[in-house]
Short mmCIF file of C-alpha atoms and ligand atoms in Angstrom, two decimals:
data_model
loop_
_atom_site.label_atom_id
_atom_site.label_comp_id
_atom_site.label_asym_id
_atom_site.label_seq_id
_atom_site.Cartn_x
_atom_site.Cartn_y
_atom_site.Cartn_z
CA UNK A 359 1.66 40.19 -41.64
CA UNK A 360 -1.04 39.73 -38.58
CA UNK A 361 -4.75 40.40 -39.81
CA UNK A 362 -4.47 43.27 -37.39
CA UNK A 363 -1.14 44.27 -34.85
CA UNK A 364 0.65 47.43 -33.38
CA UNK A 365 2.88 49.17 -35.60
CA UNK A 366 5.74 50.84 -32.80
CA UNK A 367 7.32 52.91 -35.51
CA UNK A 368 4.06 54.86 -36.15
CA UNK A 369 2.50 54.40 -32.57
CA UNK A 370 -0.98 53.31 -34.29
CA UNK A 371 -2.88 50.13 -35.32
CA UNK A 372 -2.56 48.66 -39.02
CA UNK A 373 -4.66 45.72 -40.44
CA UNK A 374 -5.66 44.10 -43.59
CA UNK A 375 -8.80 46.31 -45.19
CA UNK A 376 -11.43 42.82 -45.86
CA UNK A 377 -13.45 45.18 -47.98
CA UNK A 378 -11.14 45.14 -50.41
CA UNK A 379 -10.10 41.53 -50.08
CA UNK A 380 -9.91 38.84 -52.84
CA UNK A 381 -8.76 41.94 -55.50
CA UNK A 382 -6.12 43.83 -53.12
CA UNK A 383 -4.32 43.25 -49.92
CA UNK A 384 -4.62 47.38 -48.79
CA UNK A 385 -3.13 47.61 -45.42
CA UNK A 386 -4.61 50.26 -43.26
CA UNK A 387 -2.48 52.25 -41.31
CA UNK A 388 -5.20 53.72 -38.07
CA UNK A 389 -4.27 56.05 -35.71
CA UNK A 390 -7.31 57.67 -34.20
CA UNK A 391 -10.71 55.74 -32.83
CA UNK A 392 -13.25 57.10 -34.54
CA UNK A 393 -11.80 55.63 -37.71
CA UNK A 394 -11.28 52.42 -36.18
CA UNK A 395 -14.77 52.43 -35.51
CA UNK A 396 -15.26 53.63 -38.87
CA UNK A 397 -13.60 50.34 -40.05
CA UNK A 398 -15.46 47.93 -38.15
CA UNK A 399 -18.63 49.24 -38.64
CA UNK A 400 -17.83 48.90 -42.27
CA UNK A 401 -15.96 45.07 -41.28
CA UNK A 402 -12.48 46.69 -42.88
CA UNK A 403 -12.11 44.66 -39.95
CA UNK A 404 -14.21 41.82 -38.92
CA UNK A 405 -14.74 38.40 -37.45
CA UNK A 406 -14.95 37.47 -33.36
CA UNK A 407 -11.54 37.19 -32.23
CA UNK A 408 -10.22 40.24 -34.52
CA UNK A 409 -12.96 42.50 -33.47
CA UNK A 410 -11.15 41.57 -29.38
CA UNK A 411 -7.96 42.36 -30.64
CA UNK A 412 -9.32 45.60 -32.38
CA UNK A 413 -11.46 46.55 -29.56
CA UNK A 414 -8.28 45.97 -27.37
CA UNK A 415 -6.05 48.10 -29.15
CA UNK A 416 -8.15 50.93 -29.81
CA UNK A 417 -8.31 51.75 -26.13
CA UNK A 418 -4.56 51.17 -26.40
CA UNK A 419 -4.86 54.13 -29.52
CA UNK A 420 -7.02 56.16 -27.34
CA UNK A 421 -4.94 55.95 -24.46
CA UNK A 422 -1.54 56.80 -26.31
CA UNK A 423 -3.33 59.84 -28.68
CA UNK A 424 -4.70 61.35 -25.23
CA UNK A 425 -3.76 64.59 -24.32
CA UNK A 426 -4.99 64.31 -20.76
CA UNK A 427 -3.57 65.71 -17.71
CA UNK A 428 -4.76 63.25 -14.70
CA UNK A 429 -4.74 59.35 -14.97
CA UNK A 430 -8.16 59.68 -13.68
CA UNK A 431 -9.04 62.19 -16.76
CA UNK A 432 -7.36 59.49 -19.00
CA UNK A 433 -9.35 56.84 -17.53
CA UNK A 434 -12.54 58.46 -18.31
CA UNK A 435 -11.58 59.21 -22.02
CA UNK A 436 -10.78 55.73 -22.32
CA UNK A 437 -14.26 54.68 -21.40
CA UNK A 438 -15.50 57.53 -24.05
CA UNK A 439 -13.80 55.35 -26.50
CA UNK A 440 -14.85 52.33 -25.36
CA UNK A 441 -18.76 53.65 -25.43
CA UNK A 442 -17.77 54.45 -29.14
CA UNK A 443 -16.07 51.19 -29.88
CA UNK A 444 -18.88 48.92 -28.15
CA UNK A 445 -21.75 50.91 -30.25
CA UNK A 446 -20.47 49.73 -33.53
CA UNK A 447 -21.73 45.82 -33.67
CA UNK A 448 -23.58 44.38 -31.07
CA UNK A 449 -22.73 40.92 -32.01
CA UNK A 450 -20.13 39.16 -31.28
CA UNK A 451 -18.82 39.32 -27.35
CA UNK A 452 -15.11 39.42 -27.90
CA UNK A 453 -15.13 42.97 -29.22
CA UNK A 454 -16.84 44.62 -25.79
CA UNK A 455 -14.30 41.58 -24.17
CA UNK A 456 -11.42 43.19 -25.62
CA UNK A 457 -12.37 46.39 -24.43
CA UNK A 458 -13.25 45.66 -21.10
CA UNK A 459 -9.77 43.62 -20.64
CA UNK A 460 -7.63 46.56 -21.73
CA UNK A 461 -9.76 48.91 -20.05
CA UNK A 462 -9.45 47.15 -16.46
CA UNK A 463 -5.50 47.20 -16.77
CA UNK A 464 -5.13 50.80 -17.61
CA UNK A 465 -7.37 51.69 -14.63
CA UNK A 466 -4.38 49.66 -12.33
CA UNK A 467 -2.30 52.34 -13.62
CA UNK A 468 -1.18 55.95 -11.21
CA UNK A 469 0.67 57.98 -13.51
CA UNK A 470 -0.43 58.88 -17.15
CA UNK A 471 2.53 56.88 -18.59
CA UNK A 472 1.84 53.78 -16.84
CA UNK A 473 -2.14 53.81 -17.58
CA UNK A 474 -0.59 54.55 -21.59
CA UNK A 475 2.01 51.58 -21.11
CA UNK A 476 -0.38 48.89 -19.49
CA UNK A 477 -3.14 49.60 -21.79
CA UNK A 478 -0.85 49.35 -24.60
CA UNK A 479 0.72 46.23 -23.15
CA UNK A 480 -2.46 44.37 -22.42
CA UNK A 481 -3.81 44.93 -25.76
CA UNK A 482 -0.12 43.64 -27.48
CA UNK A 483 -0.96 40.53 -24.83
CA UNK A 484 -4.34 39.88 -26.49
CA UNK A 485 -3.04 40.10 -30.15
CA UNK A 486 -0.54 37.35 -28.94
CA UNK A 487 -2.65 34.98 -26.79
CA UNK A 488 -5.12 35.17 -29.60
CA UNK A 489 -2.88 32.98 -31.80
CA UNK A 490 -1.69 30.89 -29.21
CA UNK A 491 -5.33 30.28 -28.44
CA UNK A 492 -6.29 29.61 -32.13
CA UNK A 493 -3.25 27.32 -32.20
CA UNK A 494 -4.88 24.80 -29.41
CA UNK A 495 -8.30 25.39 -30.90
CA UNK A 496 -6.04 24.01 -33.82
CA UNK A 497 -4.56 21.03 -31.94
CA UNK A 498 -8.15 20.27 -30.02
CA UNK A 499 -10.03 20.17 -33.41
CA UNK A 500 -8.05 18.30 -35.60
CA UNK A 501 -8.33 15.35 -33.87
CA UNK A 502 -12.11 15.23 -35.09
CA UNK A 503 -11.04 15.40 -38.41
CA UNK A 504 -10.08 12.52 -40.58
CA UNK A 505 -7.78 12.13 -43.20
CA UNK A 506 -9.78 12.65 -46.40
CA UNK A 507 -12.63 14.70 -45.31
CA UNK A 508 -14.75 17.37 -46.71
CA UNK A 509 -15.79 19.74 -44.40
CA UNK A 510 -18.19 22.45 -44.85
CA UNK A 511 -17.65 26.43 -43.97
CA UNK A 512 -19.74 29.35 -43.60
CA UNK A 513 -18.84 32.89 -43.92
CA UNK A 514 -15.09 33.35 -42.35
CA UNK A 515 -13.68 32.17 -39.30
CA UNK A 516 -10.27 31.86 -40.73
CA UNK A 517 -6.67 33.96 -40.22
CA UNK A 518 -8.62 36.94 -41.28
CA UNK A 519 -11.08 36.78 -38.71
CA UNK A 520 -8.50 36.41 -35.93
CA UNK A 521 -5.15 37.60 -35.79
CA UNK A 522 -3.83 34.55 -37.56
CA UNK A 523 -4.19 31.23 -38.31
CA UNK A 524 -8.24 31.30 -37.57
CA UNK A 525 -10.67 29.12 -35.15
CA UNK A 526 -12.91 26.90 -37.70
CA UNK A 527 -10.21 27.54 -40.66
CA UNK A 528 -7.88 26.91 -37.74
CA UNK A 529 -9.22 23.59 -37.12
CA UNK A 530 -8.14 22.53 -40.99
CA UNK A 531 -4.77 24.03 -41.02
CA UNK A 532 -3.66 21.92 -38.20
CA UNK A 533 -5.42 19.02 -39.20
CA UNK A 534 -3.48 19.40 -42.52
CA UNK A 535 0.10 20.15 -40.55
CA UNK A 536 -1.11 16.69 -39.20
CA UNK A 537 -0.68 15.22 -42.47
CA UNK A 538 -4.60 14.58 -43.43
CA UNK A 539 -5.64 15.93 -46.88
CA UNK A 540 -8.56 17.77 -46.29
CA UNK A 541 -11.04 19.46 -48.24
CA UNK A 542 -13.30 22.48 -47.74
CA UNK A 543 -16.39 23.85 -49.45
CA UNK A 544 -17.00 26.93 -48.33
CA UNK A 545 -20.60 29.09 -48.59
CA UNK A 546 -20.28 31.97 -50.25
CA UNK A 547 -21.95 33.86 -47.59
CA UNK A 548 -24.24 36.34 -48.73
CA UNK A 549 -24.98 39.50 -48.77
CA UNK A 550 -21.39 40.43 -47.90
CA UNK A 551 -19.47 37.23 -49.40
CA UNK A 552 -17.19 36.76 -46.23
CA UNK A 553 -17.06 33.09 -47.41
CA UNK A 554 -16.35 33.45 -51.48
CA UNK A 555 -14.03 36.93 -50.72
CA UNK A 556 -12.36 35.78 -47.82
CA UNK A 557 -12.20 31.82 -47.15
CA UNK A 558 -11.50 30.97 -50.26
CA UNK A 559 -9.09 33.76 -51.05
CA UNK A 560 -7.02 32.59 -47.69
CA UNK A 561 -7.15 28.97 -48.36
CA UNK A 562 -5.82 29.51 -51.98
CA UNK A 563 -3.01 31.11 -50.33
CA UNK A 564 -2.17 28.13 -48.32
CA UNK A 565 -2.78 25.71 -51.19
CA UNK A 566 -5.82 24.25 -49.37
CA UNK A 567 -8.09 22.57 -51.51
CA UNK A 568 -11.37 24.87 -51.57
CA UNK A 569 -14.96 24.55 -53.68
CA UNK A 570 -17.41 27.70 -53.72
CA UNK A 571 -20.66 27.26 -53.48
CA UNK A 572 -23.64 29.53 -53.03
CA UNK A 573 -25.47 29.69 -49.47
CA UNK A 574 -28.64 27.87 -51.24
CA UNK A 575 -26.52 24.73 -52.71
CA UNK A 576 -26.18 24.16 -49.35
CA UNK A 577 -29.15 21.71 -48.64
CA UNK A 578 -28.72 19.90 -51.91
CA UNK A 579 -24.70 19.26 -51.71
CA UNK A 580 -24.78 18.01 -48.49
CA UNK A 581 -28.12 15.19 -49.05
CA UNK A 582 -25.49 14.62 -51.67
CA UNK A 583 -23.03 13.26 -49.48
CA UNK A 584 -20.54 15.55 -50.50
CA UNK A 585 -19.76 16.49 -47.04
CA UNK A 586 -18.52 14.84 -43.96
CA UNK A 587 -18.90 17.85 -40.98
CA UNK A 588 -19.33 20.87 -40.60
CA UNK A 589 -17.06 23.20 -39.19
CA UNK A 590 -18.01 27.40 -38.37
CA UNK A 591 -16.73 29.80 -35.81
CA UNK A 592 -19.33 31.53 -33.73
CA UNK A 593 -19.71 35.77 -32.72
CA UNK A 594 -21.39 34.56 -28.81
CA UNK A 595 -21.94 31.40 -27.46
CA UNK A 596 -24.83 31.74 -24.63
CA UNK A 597 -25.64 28.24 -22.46
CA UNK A 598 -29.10 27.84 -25.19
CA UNK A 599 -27.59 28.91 -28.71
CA UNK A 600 -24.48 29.77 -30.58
CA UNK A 601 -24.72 33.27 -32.05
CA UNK A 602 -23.26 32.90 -35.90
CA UNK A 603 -23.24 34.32 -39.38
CA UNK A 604 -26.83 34.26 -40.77
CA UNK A 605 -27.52 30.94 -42.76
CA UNK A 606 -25.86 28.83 -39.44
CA UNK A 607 -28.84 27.71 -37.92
CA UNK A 608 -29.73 26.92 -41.58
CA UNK A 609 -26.79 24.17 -41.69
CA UNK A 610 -27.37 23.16 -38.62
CA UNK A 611 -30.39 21.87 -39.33
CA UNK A 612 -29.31 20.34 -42.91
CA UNK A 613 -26.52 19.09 -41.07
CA UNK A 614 -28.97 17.50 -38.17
CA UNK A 615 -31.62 16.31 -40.91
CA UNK A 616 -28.48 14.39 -42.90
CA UNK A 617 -26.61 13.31 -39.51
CA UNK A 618 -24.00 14.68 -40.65
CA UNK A 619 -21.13 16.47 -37.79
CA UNK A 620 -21.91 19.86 -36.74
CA UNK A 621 -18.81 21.29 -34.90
CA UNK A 622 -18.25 25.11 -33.62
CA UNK A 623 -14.89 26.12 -33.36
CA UNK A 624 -14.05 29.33 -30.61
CA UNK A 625 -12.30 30.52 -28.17
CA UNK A 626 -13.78 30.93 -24.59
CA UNK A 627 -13.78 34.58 -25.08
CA UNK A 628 -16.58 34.22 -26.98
CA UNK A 629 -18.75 32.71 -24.73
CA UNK A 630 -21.34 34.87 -22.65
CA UNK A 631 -21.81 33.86 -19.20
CA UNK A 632 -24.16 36.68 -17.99
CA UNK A 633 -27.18 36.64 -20.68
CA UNK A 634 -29.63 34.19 -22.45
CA UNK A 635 -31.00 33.56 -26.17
CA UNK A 636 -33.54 36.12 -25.70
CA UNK A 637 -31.43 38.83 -24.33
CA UNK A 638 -28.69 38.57 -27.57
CA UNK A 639 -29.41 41.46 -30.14
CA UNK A 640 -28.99 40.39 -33.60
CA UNK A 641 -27.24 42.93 -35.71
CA UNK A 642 -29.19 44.01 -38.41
CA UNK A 643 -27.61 46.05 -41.20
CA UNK A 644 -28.97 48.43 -43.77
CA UNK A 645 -30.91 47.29 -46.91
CA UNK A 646 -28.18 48.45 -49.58
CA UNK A 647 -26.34 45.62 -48.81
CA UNK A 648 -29.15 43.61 -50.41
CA UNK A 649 -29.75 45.97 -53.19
CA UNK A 650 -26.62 46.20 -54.22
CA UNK A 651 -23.44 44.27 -55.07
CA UNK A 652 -20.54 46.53 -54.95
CA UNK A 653 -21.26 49.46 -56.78
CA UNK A 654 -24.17 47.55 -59.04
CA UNK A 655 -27.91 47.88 -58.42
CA UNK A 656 -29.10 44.02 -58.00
CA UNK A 657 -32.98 44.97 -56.54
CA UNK A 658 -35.75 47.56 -56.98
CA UNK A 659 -34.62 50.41 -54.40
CA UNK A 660 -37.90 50.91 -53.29
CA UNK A 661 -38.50 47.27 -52.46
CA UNK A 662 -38.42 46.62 -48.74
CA UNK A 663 -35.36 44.55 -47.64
CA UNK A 664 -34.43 42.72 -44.17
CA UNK A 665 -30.90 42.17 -43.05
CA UNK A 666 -30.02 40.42 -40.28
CA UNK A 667 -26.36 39.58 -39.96
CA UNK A 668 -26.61 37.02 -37.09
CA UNK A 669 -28.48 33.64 -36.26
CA UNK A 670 -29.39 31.71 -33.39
CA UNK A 671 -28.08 27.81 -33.55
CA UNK A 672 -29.63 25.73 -30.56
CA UNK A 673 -27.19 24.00 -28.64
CA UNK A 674 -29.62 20.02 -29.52
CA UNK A 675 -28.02 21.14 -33.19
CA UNK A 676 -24.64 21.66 -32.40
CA UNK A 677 -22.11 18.05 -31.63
CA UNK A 678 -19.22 19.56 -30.16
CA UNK A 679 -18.08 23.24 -29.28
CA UNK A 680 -14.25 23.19 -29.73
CA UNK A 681 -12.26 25.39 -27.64
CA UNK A 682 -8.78 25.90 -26.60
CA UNK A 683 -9.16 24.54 -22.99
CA UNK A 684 -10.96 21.38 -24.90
CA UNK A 685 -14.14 19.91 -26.95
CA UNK A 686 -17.26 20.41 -24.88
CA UNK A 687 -20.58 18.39 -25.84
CA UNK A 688 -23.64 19.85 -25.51
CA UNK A 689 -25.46 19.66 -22.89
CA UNK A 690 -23.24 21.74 -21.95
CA UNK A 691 -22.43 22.82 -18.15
CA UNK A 692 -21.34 26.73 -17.93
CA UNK A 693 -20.76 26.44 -14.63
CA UNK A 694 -17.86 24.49 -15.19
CA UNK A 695 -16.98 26.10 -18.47
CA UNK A 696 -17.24 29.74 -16.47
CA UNK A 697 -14.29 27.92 -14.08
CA UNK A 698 -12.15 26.87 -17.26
CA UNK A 699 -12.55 30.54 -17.89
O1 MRU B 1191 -20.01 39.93 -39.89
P1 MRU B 1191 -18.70 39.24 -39.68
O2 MRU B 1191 -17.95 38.99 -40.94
O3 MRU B 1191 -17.86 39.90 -38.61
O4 MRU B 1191 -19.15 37.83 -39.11
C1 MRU B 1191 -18.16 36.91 -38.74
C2 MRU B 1191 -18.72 35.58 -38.47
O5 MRU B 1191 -19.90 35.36 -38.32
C3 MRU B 1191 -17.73 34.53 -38.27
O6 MRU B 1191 -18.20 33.31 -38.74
C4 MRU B 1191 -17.52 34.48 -36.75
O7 MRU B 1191 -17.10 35.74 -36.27
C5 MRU B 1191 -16.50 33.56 -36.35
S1 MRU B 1191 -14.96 34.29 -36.62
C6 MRU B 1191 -13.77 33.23 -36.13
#
């Protein structure tokens, strides 16, 4: 099954619950949008490209649940839900992306049913281009990779954080279908463990060779020489920065110190063409994530605790931003990238 799709039968979205993820594979069956926001707010559902495909179909959800009598009554409950859908991470672009793509096909609409069907058939578009797109991202990538590397991961930008087959974990699978025997090492990406929960659970799946390692072994593995690159996915690429999991901009600059490859894998959906560094807000999330793990007390509760979920990596630390419509090395022009788009 899809990380996240459109069940027909039931008329409603279903996708993998990460929270539960390496211990249970609980498939969520979601058929109104306030749970759906629920769910990512929670990152049930998570990662760049899924959070498009989720923010895509919940409009879709909204749109088919609607009781509304006008198209132009529809329309404006669709941009209730998308209000509702935006406000839950801040982040990464593709979610409000997703939205907005959905949401400017149902508006082409003139009848109820047809603003219902083209919202629901623009969303099933973006679920499918989204592993088409990982696919080249695939194919574009693997030719940086050589047979017998090791290649560093943080947090997850594999087939769970996309609809399937994944952007950085993307990159390894098809260098692997390729024939090269690669190896990851993957961070274990605290405070919510996307890397030691997720990557590692999905590579095991696929028999890919995976190590664990903690987020502070980082430094001291790679002056080891234990790596050759560096490979993550990114939540908004602005012309200054790449907007990543927090401990990025703390490889990139291992990775810069030790010369070592430092390689973004995305899709152009996640880069932002209208705002700067400075204007990007950082999620930050509450302190019980630090205070406890699962359902055990790790800190003092009354000790103060700071939680940002996002970094900034500056583009003079990144080598290469792979994409679907090619590798681009920084400097990098948007203008021209904006035409690719
Ligand atoms: O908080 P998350 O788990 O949604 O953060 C996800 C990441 O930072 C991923 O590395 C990024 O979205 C790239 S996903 C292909």
């Amino acid at each position: 099954m899809r990380t996240i799709d459109w069940d027909d039968t039931k008329n409603c979205i279903i996708f993998v619950d990460q929270t539960k993820l390496p211990l249970a594979r609980h498939i969520i069956e979601c058929a109104d949008v306030n749970t759906l926001a629920e769910a990512i707010g929670t990152l049930s559902i998570r990662g760049a490209p899924a959070l498009g495909v989720a923010g895509a179909f919940g409009i879709a959800l909204a749109a088919q649940t609607s009781k509304a009598k006008s198209p132009i009554d529809l329309v404006q409950e669709l941009e209730g839900a998308a209000e509702v859908l935006r406000n839950t991470r801040p982040t990464a672009i593709n979610l409000s992306w997703g939205i907005d793509r959905v949401l400017r096909k149902a508006k082409t609409g003139h009848s109820i049913t047809q603003v219902k069907e083209l919202a629901l058939e623009e969303a099933k578009a973006i679920a499918d281009d989204d592993v088409e797109i990982c696919k080249k991202i695939g194919a574009n990538g693997a030719k940086l990779l050589e047979d017998g590397d090791v290649v560093l991961t943080h947090c997850n930008a594999g087939r769970m954080a996309c609809v399937d087959w994944g952007t950085a974990l993307g990159v390894v699978r098809s260098a692997i279908e390729e024939n090269k025997r690669i190896k990851v090492i993957a961070t274990e990406t605290r405070p919510l463990n996307q890397g030691s929960r997720i990557t590692a659970w999905e590579l095991l799946q696929d028999n890919i060779p995976v190590t664990l390692i903690t987020d502070s072994m980082a430094g001291h593995v790679i002056k080891s020489g234990m790596v050759d690159k560096i490979l993550v996915g990114a939540d908004r690429i602005v012309e200054e920065a790449v907007f990543n999991k927090i401990g990025t901009y703390t490889l990139s600059v291992i990775a810069k110190e030790h010369k070592i490859p430092f390689y973004v894998a995305a899709p152009m959906s996640t880069f932002d063409f209208e705002k700067h560094a400075q204007d990007i807000e950082i999620e930050e999330r509450g302190p019980q994530e630090l205070k406890y793990f699962g359902d055990m007390q790790i800190a003092p509760l009354d000790a103060k605790a700071y939680n940002p979920a996002f970094d900034a990596t500056p583009m003079d630390n990144v080598t290469a931003i792979i994409t679907e419509k090619g590798v681009f090395y920084p400097p990098l022009s948007f203008e021209e990238l904006k035409g690719l788009e």
